[in-house]
Amino acid sequence: MGTLYIQDISRQDLFERAYEISIFSCGYEERSANLVTILDRRNLGRALVFGFEGAKSEVCEDNQTVYMEKLKSEIIEISYGETHKIIQKLKEEIEKLVTVGLKNINILVDYSSMPRIWYSEILNFFRNFNASVEFELDFIYSVGEHAHNDKPQQLGDPIVLPGCEAVATYNKKTVAIFGLGFDSGAPICIHGKIEPDNTYALIARPGALEDYSKKTYSINADFINESVDEVVFSPLSSVKQTYDSLREIFFPFKKSAITVIVPFGPKPHALAAIVAAMNYPGVTCLYSSTGSRPSTVTATSDLVLSRIYLSDEQI
């Protein structure tokens, strides 16, 4: 199996590219439908819009309306854990393209309001697709302004994200890297379950807001002071740079420990963690859902744009 490579791209790269398939998630945040409003429908190819089963908020219904008007596509409703339905639809569409002889397929993934388990499964599908086809995936994230919500949330059981399983070893040491966000309790809880020998924290700086890193540090101060050996900062705007920062942390432990990355921070940092776990057999990526919480997440004018492709070169 080859290696996944990440490249930061520009808005011009995004707007000039024609995609065979575009994948969206229609969620409960206002920014959920932001990207589709600024893209040219003619460049999006076959549009797949996945939504969430269950009761819909007014914001979610508004987002559905935007998607149906802009893309003329129905919303495919699934539950949080039904990633097999996403893969089934993708497999159907890819096989159609392979049948007509396409050798290079461009995919757009808007993961702004997409659960980590979904975009991890999507990336893992293309990483393992068995055909003489080259894929380039552009992962696009609409940066949002989050209102901090300190209501207690029930933490779900930790799961290994799809494709992020570490190879079993006899290493006695465990290194943990926690991506930190606005939930102070989740890292403390998972840290107690992992009981790592070394602990690092990753915080976005610059983040979505001017004071994001200071706020994140303050919210997680107890965890940082009691459990963290070192805090590492990496910009929200670059998945490539965050991937490199993660590698710098775990690479010295490559032969002596297993590394567990737990990305509670922003989704671009989680994407970097997922790619790291897929590329390195001694690295795994866990996540524990804190459930949906009613909060306003409005889109800023910023986008985080990343191109991911598979190469036969070995790292």
PDB file of C-alpha atoms in Angstrom:
ATOM      1  CA  MET A   1       0.000   0.000   0.000  1.00  0.00           C
ATOM      2  CA  GLY A   2       1.269   3.485  -0.866  1.00  0.00           C
ATOM      3  CA  THR A   3       1.610   6.653   1.149  1.00  0.00           C
ATOM      4  CA  LEU A   4      -0.880   9.488   1.461  1.00  0.00           C
ATOM      5  CA  TYR A   5       0.547  12.912   0.688  1.00  0.00           C
ATOM      6  CA  ILE A   6      -0.968  16.243   1.684  1.00  0.00           C
ATOM      7  CA  GLN A   7      -0.652  19.487  -0.236  1.00  0.00           C
ATOM      8  CA  ASP A   8      -2.094  22.854   0.785  1.00  0.00           C
ATOM      9  CA  ILE A   9      -3.886  24.400  -2.196  1.00  0.00           C
ATOM     10  CA  SER A  10      -5.273  27.827  -3.055  1.00  0.00           C
ATOM     11  CA  ARG A  11      -8.756  29.104  -3.787  1.00  0.00           C
ATOM     12  CA  GLN A  12      -7.716  29.372  -7.422  1.00  0.00           C
ATOM     13  CA  ASP A  13      -6.854  25.653  -7.410  1.00  0.00           C
ATOM     14  CA  LEU A  14     -10.314  24.934  -6.020  1.00  0.00           C
ATOM     15  CA  PHE A  15     -12.278  27.140  -8.393  1.00  0.00           C
ATOM     16  CA  GLU A  16     -10.404  26.012 -11.504  1.00  0.00           C
ATOM     17  CA  ARG A  17     -10.736  22.273 -10.888  1.00  0.00           C
ATOM     18  CA  ALA A  18     -13.529  20.142 -12.317  1.00  0.00           C
ATOM     19  CA  TYR A  19     -14.592  17.257 -10.079  1.00  0.00           C
ATOM     20  CA  GLU A  20     -16.134  13.939 -11.052  1.00  0.00           C
ATOM     21  CA  ILE A  21     -17.729  13.507  -7.594  1.00  0.00           C
ATOM     22  CA  SER A  22     -18.453  16.017  -4.817  1.00  0.00           C
ATOM     23  CA  ILE A  23     -19.370  14.905  -1.301  1.00  0.00           C
ATOM     24  CA  PHE A  24     -21.191  17.135   1.183  1.00  0.00           C
ATOM     25  CA  SER A  25     -22.628  16.818   4.666  1.00  0.00           C
ATOM     26  CA  CYS A  26     -25.826  18.696   5.449  1.00  0.00           C
ATOM     27  CA  GLY A  27     -25.670  19.358   9.183  1.00  0.00           C
ATOM     28  CA  TYR A  28     -27.000  21.515  11.989  1.00  0.00           C
ATOM     29  CA  GLU A  29     -24.492  24.355  11.736  1.00  0.00           C
ATOM     30  CA  GLU A  30     -25.108  27.476   9.687  1.00  0.00           C
ATOM     31  CA  ARG A  31     -21.787  27.019   7.880  1.00  0.00           C
ATOM     32  CA  SER A  32     -22.852  23.574   6.640  1.00  0.00           C
ATOM     33  CA  ALA A  33     -24.055  24.951   3.300  1.00  0.00           C
ATOM     34  CA  ASN A  34     -21.467  27.704   2.960  1.00  0.00           C
ATOM     35  CA  LEU A  35     -19.156  26.054   0.420  1.00  0.00           C
ATOM     36  CA  VAL A  36     -21.854  24.999  -2.011  1.00  0.00           C
ATOM     37  CA  THR A  37     -23.007  28.616  -2.327  1.00  0.00           C
ATOM     38  CA  ILE A  38     -19.628  29.791  -3.655  1.00  0.00           C
ATOM     39  CA  LEU A  39     -18.827  26.942  -6.055  1.00  0.00           C
ATOM     40  CA  ASP A  40     -19.852  26.592  -9.695  1.00  0.00           C
ATOM     41  CA  ARG A  41     -22.321  23.710  -9.966  1.00  0.00           C
ATOM     42  CA  ARG A  42     -20.938  22.839 -13.389  1.00  0.00           C
ATOM     43  CA  ASN A  43     -17.610  21.841 -11.806  1.00  0.00           C
ATOM     44  CA  LEU A  44     -19.019  19.518  -9.150  1.00  0.00           C
ATOM     45  CA  GLY A  45     -19.876  16.421 -11.186  1.00  0.00           C
ATOM     46  CA  ARG A  46     -22.043  13.903  -9.343  1.00  0.00           C
ATOM     47  CA  ALA A  47     -23.038  15.549  -6.061  1.00  0.00           C
ATOM     48  CA  LEU A  48     -23.673  13.327  -3.028  1.00  0.00           C
ATOM     49  CA  VAL A  49     -25.213  15.087  -0.022  1.00  0.00           C
ATOM     50  CA  PHE A  50     -25.421  13.089   3.195  1.00  0.00           C
ATOM     51  CA  GLY A  51     -27.660  14.260   6.020  1.00  0.00           C
ATOM     52  CA  PHE A  52     -28.573  13.077   9.487  1.00  0.00           C
ATOM     53  CA  GLU A  53     -31.632  11.037  10.323  1.00  0.00           C
ATOM     54  CA  GLY A  54     -33.987  12.298  12.995  1.00  0.00           C
ATOM     55  CA  ALA A  55     -35.645  15.566  13.969  1.00  0.00           C
ATOM     56  CA  LYS A  56     -34.415  18.627  12.071  1.00  0.00           C
ATOM     57  CA  SER A  57     -33.694  22.059  13.485  1.00  0.00           C
ATOM     58  CA  GLU A  58     -34.689  25.163  11.555  1.00  0.00           C
ATOM     59  CA  VAL A  59     -31.055  25.712  10.562  1.00  0.00           C
ATOM     60  CA  CYS A  60     -30.787  22.151   9.248  1.00  0.00           C
ATOM     61  CA  GLU A  61     -33.965  22.546   7.202  1.00  0.00           C
ATOM     62  CA  ASP A  62     -32.606  25.796   5.747  1.00  0.00           C
ATOM     63  CA  ASN A  63     -29.380  24.011   4.792  1.00  0.00           C
ATOM     64  CA  GLN A  64     -31.329  21.236   3.096  1.00  0.00           C
ATOM     65  CA  THR A  65     -33.190  23.817   1.043  1.00  0.00           C
ATOM     66  CA  VAL A  66     -29.911  25.416  -0.059  1.00  0.00           C
ATOM     67  CA  TYR A  67     -28.460  22.075  -1.129  1.00  0.00           C
ATOM     68  CA  MET A  68     -31.540  21.032  -3.064  1.00  0.00           C
ATOM     69  CA  GLU A  69     -31.769  24.405  -4.823  1.00  0.00           C
ATOM     70  CA  LYS A  70     -28.055  24.670  -5.660  1.00  0.00           C
ATOM     71  CA  LEU A  71     -27.328  21.047  -6.555  1.00  0.00           C
ATOM     72  CA  LYS A  72     -30.754  19.680  -7.527  1.00  0.00           C
ATOM     73  CA  SER A  73     -29.831  16.690  -5.374  1.00  0.00           C
ATOM     74  CA  GLU A  74     -31.774  14.858  -2.725  1.00  0.00           C
ATOM     75  CA  ILE A  75     -30.388  14.499   0.783  1.00  0.00           C
ATOM     76  CA  ILE A  76     -29.260  10.939   1.597  1.00  0.00           C
ATOM     77  CA  GLU A  77     -30.170  10.567   5.265  1.00  0.00           C
ATOM     78  CA  ILE A  78     -28.132   8.203   7.412  1.00  0.00           C
ATOM     79  CA  SER A  79     -27.368   7.786  11.092  1.00  0.00           C
ATOM     80  CA  TYR A  80     -24.022   8.782  12.595  1.00  0.00           C
ATOM     81  CA  GLY A  81     -22.544   5.273  12.451  1.00  0.00           C
ATOM     82  CA  GLU A  82     -23.871   4.127   9.068  1.00  0.00           C
ATOM     83  CA  THR A  83     -20.675   4.822   7.155  1.00  0.00           C
ATOM     84  CA  HIS A  84     -21.239   1.694   5.076  1.00  0.00           C
ATOM     85  CA  LYS A  85     -24.064   3.549   3.290  1.00  0.00           C
ATOM     86  CA  ILE A  86     -21.649   6.315   2.311  1.00  0.00           C
ATOM     87  CA  ILE A  87     -19.184   3.761   0.974  1.00  0.00           C
ATOM     88  CA  GLN A  88     -21.909   1.916  -0.914  1.00  0.00           C
ATOM     89  CA  LYS A  89     -22.923   5.093  -2.762  1.00  0.00           C
ATOM     90  CA  LEU A  90     -19.301   6.004  -3.476  1.00  0.00           C
ATOM     91  CA  LYS A  91     -18.549   2.528  -4.794  1.00  0.00           C
ATOM     92  CA  GLU A  92     -21.510   2.733  -7.171  1.00  0.00           C
ATOM     93  CA  GLU A  93     -20.414   6.106  -8.540  1.00  0.00           C
ATOM     94  CA  ILE A  94     -16.722   5.201  -8.868  1.00  0.00           C
ATOM     95  CA  GLU A  95     -17.504   1.978 -10.685  1.00  0.00           C
ATOM     96  CA  LYS A  96     -19.548   3.941 -13.235  1.00  0.00           C
ATOM     97  CA  LEU A  97     -16.551   6.193 -13.894  1.00  0.00           C
ATOM     98  CA  VAL A  98     -14.150   3.250 -14.130  1.00  0.00           C
ATOM     99  CA  THR A  99     -16.488   1.505 -16.573  1.00  0.00           C
ATOM    100  CA  VAL A 100     -16.294   4.429 -19.021  1.00  0.00           C
ATOM    101  CA  GLY A 101     -12.483   4.347 -18.864  1.00  0.00           C
ATOM    102  CA  LEU A 102     -11.536   7.230 -16.577  1.00  0.00           C
ATOM    103  CA  LYS A 103      -8.028   6.849 -15.153  1.00  0.00           C
ATOM    104  CA  ASN A 104      -7.802  10.094 -13.152  1.00  0.00           C
ATOM    105  CA  ILE A 105     -10.687  10.992 -10.866  1.00  0.00           C
ATOM    106  CA  ASN A 106     -10.983  14.197  -8.869  1.00  0.00           C
ATOM    107  CA  ILE A 107     -13.061  14.150  -5.693  1.00  0.00           C
ATOM    108  CA  LEU A 108     -14.230  17.085  -3.557  1.00  0.00           C
ATOM    109  CA  VAL A 109     -15.043  16.484   0.120  1.00  0.00           C
ATOM    110  CA  ASP A 110     -16.656  19.303   2.094  1.00  0.00           C
ATOM    111  CA  TYR A 111     -16.030  18.178   5.670  1.00  0.00           C
ATOM    112  CA  SER A 112     -17.029  21.417   7.398  1.00  0.00           C
ATOM    113  CA  SER A 113     -19.941  19.780   9.234  1.00  0.00           C
ATOM    114  CA  MET A 114     -18.980  16.155   8.665  1.00  0.00           C
ATOM    115  CA  PRO A 115     -18.319  13.749  11.560  1.00  0.00           C
ATOM    116  CA  ARG A 116     -14.707  12.586  11.813  1.00  0.00           C
ATOM    117  CA  ILE A 117     -15.774   8.975  11.351  1.00  0.00           C
ATOM    118  CA  TRP A 118     -17.347   9.877   7.997  1.00  0.00           C
ATOM    119  CA  TYR A 119     -14.393  11.608   6.401  1.00  0.00           C
ATOM    120  CA  SER A 120     -11.989   9.053   7.810  1.00  0.00           C
ATOM    121  CA  GLU A 121     -14.069   6.307   6.172  1.00  0.00           C
ATOM    122  CA  ILE A 122     -14.188   8.222   2.875  1.00  0.00           C
ATOM    123  CA  LEU A 123     -10.410   8.684   2.790  1.00  0.00           C
ATOM    124  CA  ASN A 124      -9.849   5.042   3.733  1.00  0.00           C
ATOM    125  CA  PHE A 125     -12.148   3.897   0.914  1.00  0.00           C
ATOM    126  CA  PHE A 126     -10.153   5.712  -1.750  1.00  0.00           C
ATOM    127  CA  ARG A 127      -6.858   4.665  -0.162  1.00  0.00           C
ATOM    128  CA  ASN A 128      -7.840   1.009  -0.554  1.00  0.00           C
ATOM    129  CA  PHE A 129      -9.771   1.103  -3.828  1.00  0.00           C
ATOM    130  CA  ASN A 130      -8.459  -1.738  -5.963  1.00  0.00           C
ATOM    131  CA  ALA A 131      -8.279  -0.402  -9.489  1.00  0.00           C
ATOM    132  CA  SER A 132      -5.778   1.184 -11.854  1.00  0.00           C
ATOM    133  CA  VAL A 133      -7.233   4.627 -11.148  1.00  0.00           C
ATOM    134  CA  GLU A 134      -5.514   7.652  -9.649  1.00  0.00           C
ATOM    135  CA  PHE A 135      -7.553   9.703  -7.199  1.00  0.00           C
ATOM    136  CA  GLU A 136      -6.949  13.228  -6.001  1.00  0.00           C
ATOM    137  CA  LEU A 137      -9.156  14.325  -3.126  1.00  0.00           C
ATOM    138  CA  ASP A 138      -9.638  17.970  -2.235  1.00  0.00           C
ATOM    139  CA  PHE A 139     -10.781  18.275   1.382  1.00  0.00           C
ATOM    140  CA  ILE A 140     -12.393  21.671   1.996  1.00  0.00           C
ATOM    141  CA  TYR A 141     -13.264  23.131   5.394  1.00  0.00           C
ATOM    142  CA  SER A 142     -15.304  26.291   5.945  1.00  0.00           C
ATOM    143  CA  VAL A 143     -13.851  27.958   9.024  1.00  0.00           C
ATOM    144  CA  GLY A 144     -16.569  28.801  11.553  1.00  0.00           C
ATOM    145  CA  GLU A 145     -16.951  31.075  14.542  1.00  0.00           C
ATOM    146  CA  HIS A 146     -17.883  28.853  17.483  1.00  0.00           C
ATOM    147  CA  ALA A 147     -19.707  30.071  20.554  1.00  0.00           C
ATOM    148  CA  HIS A 148     -18.200  28.270  23.565  1.00  0.00           C
ATOM    149  CA  ASN A 149     -20.780  26.027  25.207  1.00  0.00           C
ATOM    150  CA  ASP A 150     -19.827  24.776  28.666  1.00  0.00           C
ATOM    151  CA  LYS A 151     -22.866  22.554  29.195  1.00  0.00           C
ATOM    152  CA  PRO A 152     -21.756  19.072  30.322  1.00  0.00           C
ATOM    153  CA  GLN A 153     -21.808  16.495  27.518  1.00  0.00           C
ATOM    154  CA  GLN A 154     -21.962  12.736  27.676  1.00  0.00           C
ATOM    155  CA  LEU A 155     -18.798  11.230  26.247  1.00  0.00           C
ATOM    156  CA  GLY A 156     -19.243   8.221  23.981  1.00  0.00           C
ATOM    157  CA  ASP A 157     -17.034   5.157  24.029  1.00  0.00           C
ATOM    158  CA  PRO A 158     -13.715   5.785  22.262  1.00  0.00           C
ATOM    159  CA  ILE A 159     -13.391   4.178  18.829  1.00  0.00           C
ATOM    160  CA  VAL A 160     -10.528   3.785  16.397  1.00  0.00           C
ATOM    161  CA  LEU A 161     -11.328   5.831  13.309  1.00  0.00           C
ATOM    162  CA  PRO A 162     -11.599   3.801  10.063  1.00  0.00           C
ATOM    163  CA  GLY A 163      -8.203   2.965   8.564  1.00  0.00           C
ATOM    164  CA  CYS A 164      -6.368   4.275  11.634  1.00  0.00           C
ATOM    165  CA  GLU A 165      -5.675   1.005  13.428  1.00  0.00           C
ATOM    166  CA  ALA A 166      -2.129   0.608  14.738  1.00  0.00           C
ATOM    167  CA  VAL A 167      -0.224  -2.619  14.188  1.00  0.00           C
ATOM    168  CA  ALA A 168      -0.008  -4.604  17.439  1.00  0.00           C
ATOM    169  CA  THR A 169       3.432  -4.412  18.997  1.00  0.00           C
ATOM    170  CA  TYR A 170       5.144  -5.409  22.206  1.00  0.00           C
ATOM    171  CA  ASN A 171       6.172  -1.851  22.974  1.00  0.00           C
ATOM    172  CA  LYS A 172       5.610  -1.047  26.591  1.00  0.00           C
ATOM    173  CA  LYS A 173       5.443   2.712  26.109  1.00  0.00           C
ATOM    174  CA  THR A 174       2.458   4.734  24.933  1.00  0.00           C
ATOM    175  CA  VAL A 175       2.640   8.291  23.662  1.00  0.00           C
ATOM    176  CA  ALA A 176      -0.586  10.286  23.489  1.00  0.00           C
ATOM    177  CA  ILE A 177      -1.250  13.428  21.455  1.00  0.00           C
ATOM    178  CA  PHE A 178      -4.464  15.264  22.306  1.00  0.00           C
ATOM    179  CA  GLY A 179      -5.908  17.804  19.916  1.00  0.00           C
ATOM    180  CA  LEU A 180      -7.619  20.319  22.179  1.00  0.00           C
ATOM    181  CA  GLY A 181     -10.798  22.296  21.598  1.00  0.00           C
ATOM    182  CA  PHE A 182     -13.493  23.801  23.781  1.00  0.00           C
ATOM    183  CA  ASP A 183     -14.386  20.602  25.671  1.00  0.00           C
ATOM    184  CA  SER A 184     -12.289  20.433  28.827  1.00  0.00           C
ATOM    185  CA  GLY A 185     -13.628  17.147  30.201  1.00  0.00           C
ATOM    186  CA  ALA A 186     -13.148  14.841  27.213  1.00  0.00           C
ATOM    187  CA  PRO A 187      -9.305  14.851  27.159  1.00  0.00           C
ATOM    188  CA  ILE A 188      -9.150  14.226  30.912  1.00  0.00           C
ATOM    189  CA  CYS A 189     -11.497  11.236  30.608  1.00  0.00           C
ATOM    190  CA  ILE A 190      -9.710   9.631  27.634  1.00  0.00           C
ATOM    191  CA  HIS A 191      -6.289  10.308  29.138  1.00  0.00           C
ATOM    192  CA  GLY A 192      -7.333   8.307  32.192  1.00  0.00           C
ATOM    193  CA  LYS A 193      -8.288   5.368  29.982  1.00  0.00           C
ATOM    194  CA  ILE A 194      -5.092   5.418  27.904  1.00  0.00           C
ATOM    195  CA  GLU A 195      -2.665   6.087  30.788  1.00  0.00           C
ATOM    196  CA  PRO A 196       0.168   7.149  28.452  1.00  0.00           C
ATOM    197  CA  ASP A 197       3.803   7.479  29.409  1.00  0.00           C
ATOM    198  CA  ASN A 198       4.173  10.757  27.526  1.00  0.00           C
ATOM    199  CA  THR A 199       1.446  13.265  26.732  1.00  0.00           C
ATOM    200  CA  TYR A 200       1.430  16.109  24.226  1.00  0.00           C
ATOM    201  CA  ALA A 201      -1.272  18.659  23.434  1.00  0.00           C
ATOM    202  CA  LEU A 202      -1.981  20.233  20.050  1.00  0.00           C
ATOM    203  CA  ILE A 203      -3.714  23.615  19.829  1.00  0.00           C
ATOM    204  CA  ALA A 204      -4.619  25.616  16.736  1.00  0.00           C
ATOM    205  CA  ARG A 205      -2.711  28.904  16.503  1.00  0.00           C
ATOM    206  CA  PRO A 206      -3.776  30.947  14.647  1.00  0.00           C
ATOM    207  CA  GLY A 207      -7.291  29.568  15.012  1.00  0.00           C
ATOM    208  CA  ALA A 208     -10.724  30.553  13.783  1.00  0.00           C
ATOM    209  CA  LEU A 209     -10.753  33.604  16.058  1.00  0.00           C
ATOM    210  CA  GLU A 210      -8.005  35.957  17.187  1.00  0.00           C
ATOM    211  CA  ASP A 211      -8.166  34.695  20.784  1.00  0.00           C
ATOM    212  CA  TYR A 212      -8.828  31.040  19.903  1.00  0.00           C
ATOM    213  CA  SER A 213      -5.539  29.605  21.189  1.00  0.00           C
ATOM    214  CA  LYS A 214      -5.694  31.560  24.458  1.00  0.00           C
ATOM    215  CA  LYS A 215      -9.288  30.476  25.026  1.00  0.00           C
ATOM    216  CA  THR A 216      -8.502  26.848  24.238  1.00  0.00           C
ATOM    217  CA  TYR A 217      -5.499  26.876  26.556  1.00  0.00           C
ATOM    218  CA  SER A 218      -7.553  28.442  29.356  1.00  0.00           C
ATOM    219  CA  ILE A 219     -10.422  25.960  28.999  1.00  0.00           C
ATOM    220  CA  ASN A 220      -7.981  23.034  29.122  1.00  0.00           C
ATOM    221  CA  ALA A 221      -5.631  24.514  31.742  1.00  0.00           C
ATOM    222  CA  ASP A 222      -6.287  21.811  34.351  1.00  0.00           C
ATOM    223  CA  PHE A 223      -5.553  19.019  31.877  1.00  0.00           C
ATOM    224  CA  ILE A 224      -2.448  20.781  30.536  1.00  0.00           C
ATOM    225  CA  ASN A 225      -1.005  21.543  33.953  1.00  0.00           C
ATOM    226  CA  GLU A 226      -1.637  18.091  35.396  1.00  0.00           C
ATOM    227  CA  SER A 227      -0.983  15.752  32.472  1.00  0.00           C
ATOM    228  CA  VAL A 228       0.727  17.381  29.484  1.00  0.00           C
ATOM    229  CA  ASP A 229       4.499  17.305  28.929  1.00  0.00           C
ATOM    230  CA  GLU A 230       4.499  19.812  26.081  1.00  0.00           C
ATOM    231  CA  VAL A 231       1.992  21.947  24.169  1.00  0.00           C
ATOM    232  CA  VAL A 232       2.512  22.220  20.412  1.00  0.00           C
ATOM    233  CA  PHE A 233       0.851  24.909  18.285  1.00  0.00           C
ATOM    234  CA  SER A 234      -0.029  24.549  14.619  1.00  0.00           C
ATOM    235  CA  PRO A 235      -2.154  26.778  12.361  1.00  0.00           C
ATOM    236  CA  LEU A 236      -5.742  25.893  11.579  1.00  0.00           C
ATOM    237  CA  SER A 237      -5.117  26.987   7.998  1.00  0.00           C
ATOM    238  CA  SER A 238      -2.636  24.236   7.035  1.00  0.00           C
ATOM    239  CA  VAL A 239      -3.353  20.517   7.263  1.00  0.00           C
ATOM    240  CA  LYS A 240       0.113  19.885   5.781  1.00  0.00           C
ATOM    241  CA  GLN A 241       1.868  21.873   8.489  1.00  0.00           C
ATOM    242  CA  THR A 242      -0.162  20.173  11.216  1.00  0.00           C
ATOM    243  CA  TYR A 243       0.701  16.762   9.755  1.00  0.00           C
ATOM    244  CA  ASP A 244       4.395  17.705   9.879  1.00  0.00           C
ATOM    245  CA  SER A 245       4.027  18.930  13.480  1.00  0.00           C
ATOM    246  CA  LEU A 246       2.474  15.621  14.516  1.00  0.00           C
ATOM    247  CA  ARG A 247       5.283  13.690  12.841  1.00  0.00           C
ATOM    248  CA  GLU A 248       7.869  15.729  14.719  1.00  0.00           C
ATOM    249  CA  ILE A 249       6.207  14.679  17.978  1.00  0.00           C
ATOM    250  CA  PHE A 250       5.885  10.932  17.406  1.00  0.00           C
ATOM    251  CA  PHE A 251       8.842  10.232  15.131  1.00  0.00           C
ATOM    252  CA  PRO A 252      11.417  10.010  17.970  1.00  0.00           C
ATOM    253  CA  PHE A 253       9.199   7.325  19.558  1.00  0.00           C
ATOM    254  CA  LYS A 254       8.661   5.422  16.306  1.00  0.00           C
ATOM    255  CA  LYS A 255      10.609   2.320  17.406  1.00  0.00           C
ATOM    256  CA  SER A 256       9.984   2.462  21.138  1.00  0.00           C
ATOM    257  CA  ALA A 257       6.300   3.288  21.580  1.00  0.00           C
ATOM    258  CA  ILE A 258       2.852   3.239  20.090  1.00  0.00           C
ATOM    259  CA  THR A 259       1.362   6.686  19.487  1.00  0.00           C
ATOM    260  CA  VAL A 260      -2.319   7.411  20.120  1.00  0.00           C
ATOM    261  CA  ILE A 261      -3.714  10.622  18.623  1.00  0.00           C
ATOM    262  CA  VAL A 262      -7.036  11.851  20.022  1.00  0.00           C
ATOM    263  CA  PRO A 263      -8.263  14.791  17.891  1.00  0.00           C
ATOM    264  CA  PHE A 264     -10.726  16.831  19.969  1.00  0.00           C
ATOM    265  CA  GLY A 265      -9.557  20.014  18.225  1.00  0.00           C
ATOM    266  CA  PRO A 266     -10.727  21.477  14.903  1.00  0.00           C
ATOM    267  CA  LYS A 267     -11.484  19.179  11.975  1.00  0.00           C
ATOM    268  CA  PRO A 268      -8.418  20.125   9.853  1.00  0.00           C
ATOM    269  CA  HIS A 269      -6.190  19.016  12.741  1.00  0.00           C
ATOM    270  CA  ALA A 270      -8.207  15.799  12.910  1.00  0.00           C
ATOM    271  CA  LEU A 271      -7.672  15.251   9.180  1.00  0.00           C
ATOM    272  CA  ALA A 272      -3.908  15.585   9.664  1.00  0.00           C
ATOM    273  CA  ALA A 273      -4.080  13.048  12.509  1.00  0.00           C
ATOM    274  CA  ILE A 274      -6.058  10.599  10.368  1.00  0.00           C
ATOM    275  CA  VAL A 275      -3.508  10.769   7.537  1.00  0.00           C
ATOM    276  CA  ALA A 276      -0.659  10.272  10.023  1.00  0.00           C
ATOM    277  CA  ALA A 277      -2.335   7.161  11.452  1.00  0.00           C
ATOM    278  CA  MET A 278      -2.969   5.764   7.961  1.00  0.00           C
ATOM    279  CA  ASN A 279       0.655   6.301   6.954  1.00  0.00           C
ATOM    280  CA  TYR A 280       2.418   5.006  10.073  1.00  0.00           C
ATOM    281  CA  PRO A 281       1.637   1.503  11.440  1.00  0.00           C
ATOM    282  CA  GLY A 282       2.715   2.487  14.961  1.00  0.00           C
ATOM    283  CA  VAL A 283       0.220   5.361  15.118  1.00  0.00           C
ATOM    284  CA  THR A 284      -3.503   5.087  15.811  1.00  0.00           C
ATOM    285  CA  CYS A 285      -6.231   7.711  15.872  1.00  0.00           C
ATOM    286  CA  LEU A 286      -9.030   7.480  18.435  1.00  0.00           C
ATOM    287  CA  TYR A 287     -12.117   9.584  18.785  1.00  0.00           C
ATOM    288  CA  SER A 288     -14.929   9.743  21.281  1.00  0.00           C
ATOM    289  CA  SER A 289     -18.003  11.674  20.287  1.00  0.00           C
ATOM    290  CA  THR A 290     -19.230  14.311  22.703  1.00  0.00           C
ATOM    291  CA  GLY A 291     -22.617  14.336  20.992  1.00  0.00           C
ATOM    292  CA  SER A 292     -24.265  17.234  19.210  1.00  0.00           C
ATOM    293  CA  ARG A 293     -24.666  20.380  21.219  1.00  0.00           C
ATOM    294  CA  PRO A 294     -26.877  23.289  20.214  1.00  0.00           C
ATOM    295  CA  SER A 295     -24.531  26.123  19.326  1.00  0.00           C
ATOM    296  CA  THR A 296     -24.181  28.680  16.579  1.00  0.00           C
ATOM    297  CA  VAL A 297     -21.368  28.073  14.127  1.00  0.00           C
ATOM    298  CA  THR A 298     -21.350  30.701  11.414  1.00  0.00           C
ATOM    299  CA  ALA A 299     -18.986  30.627   8.462  1.00  0.00           C
ATOM    300  CA  THR A 300     -16.195  33.142   8.172  1.00  0.00           C
ATOM    301  CA  SER A 301     -14.719  34.009   4.787  1.00  0.00           C
ATOM    302  CA  ASP A 302     -11.825  31.591   5.345  1.00  0.00           C
ATOM    303  CA  LEU A 303     -11.407  28.133   3.850  1.00  0.00           C
ATOM    304  CA  VAL A 304      -8.865  25.441   4.681  1.00  0.00           C
ATOM    305  CA  LEU A 305      -7.976  23.687   1.419  1.00  0.00           C
ATOM    306  CA  SER A 306      -6.025  20.435   1.244  1.00  0.00           C
ATOM    307  CA  ARG A 307      -5.265  18.051  -1.612  1.00  0.00           C
ATOM    308  CA  ILE A 308      -4.562  14.428  -0.687  1.00  0.00           C
ATOM    309  CA  TYR A 309      -3.257  11.821  -3.090  1.00  0.00           C
ATOM    310  CA  LEU A 310      -1.693   8.368  -2.946  1.00  0.00           C
ATOM    311  CA  SER A 311       1.879   7.693  -4.030  1.00  0.00           C
ATOM    312  CA  ASP A 312       3.817   4.425  -4.323  1.00  0.00           C
ATOM    313  CA  GLU A 313       6.763   6.056  -2.584  1.00  0.00           C
ATOM    314  CA  GLN A 314       7.451   4.770   0.916  1.00  0.00           C
ATOM    315  CA  ILE A 315       7.940   7.126   3.850  1.00  0.00           C
TER     316      ILE A 315
END
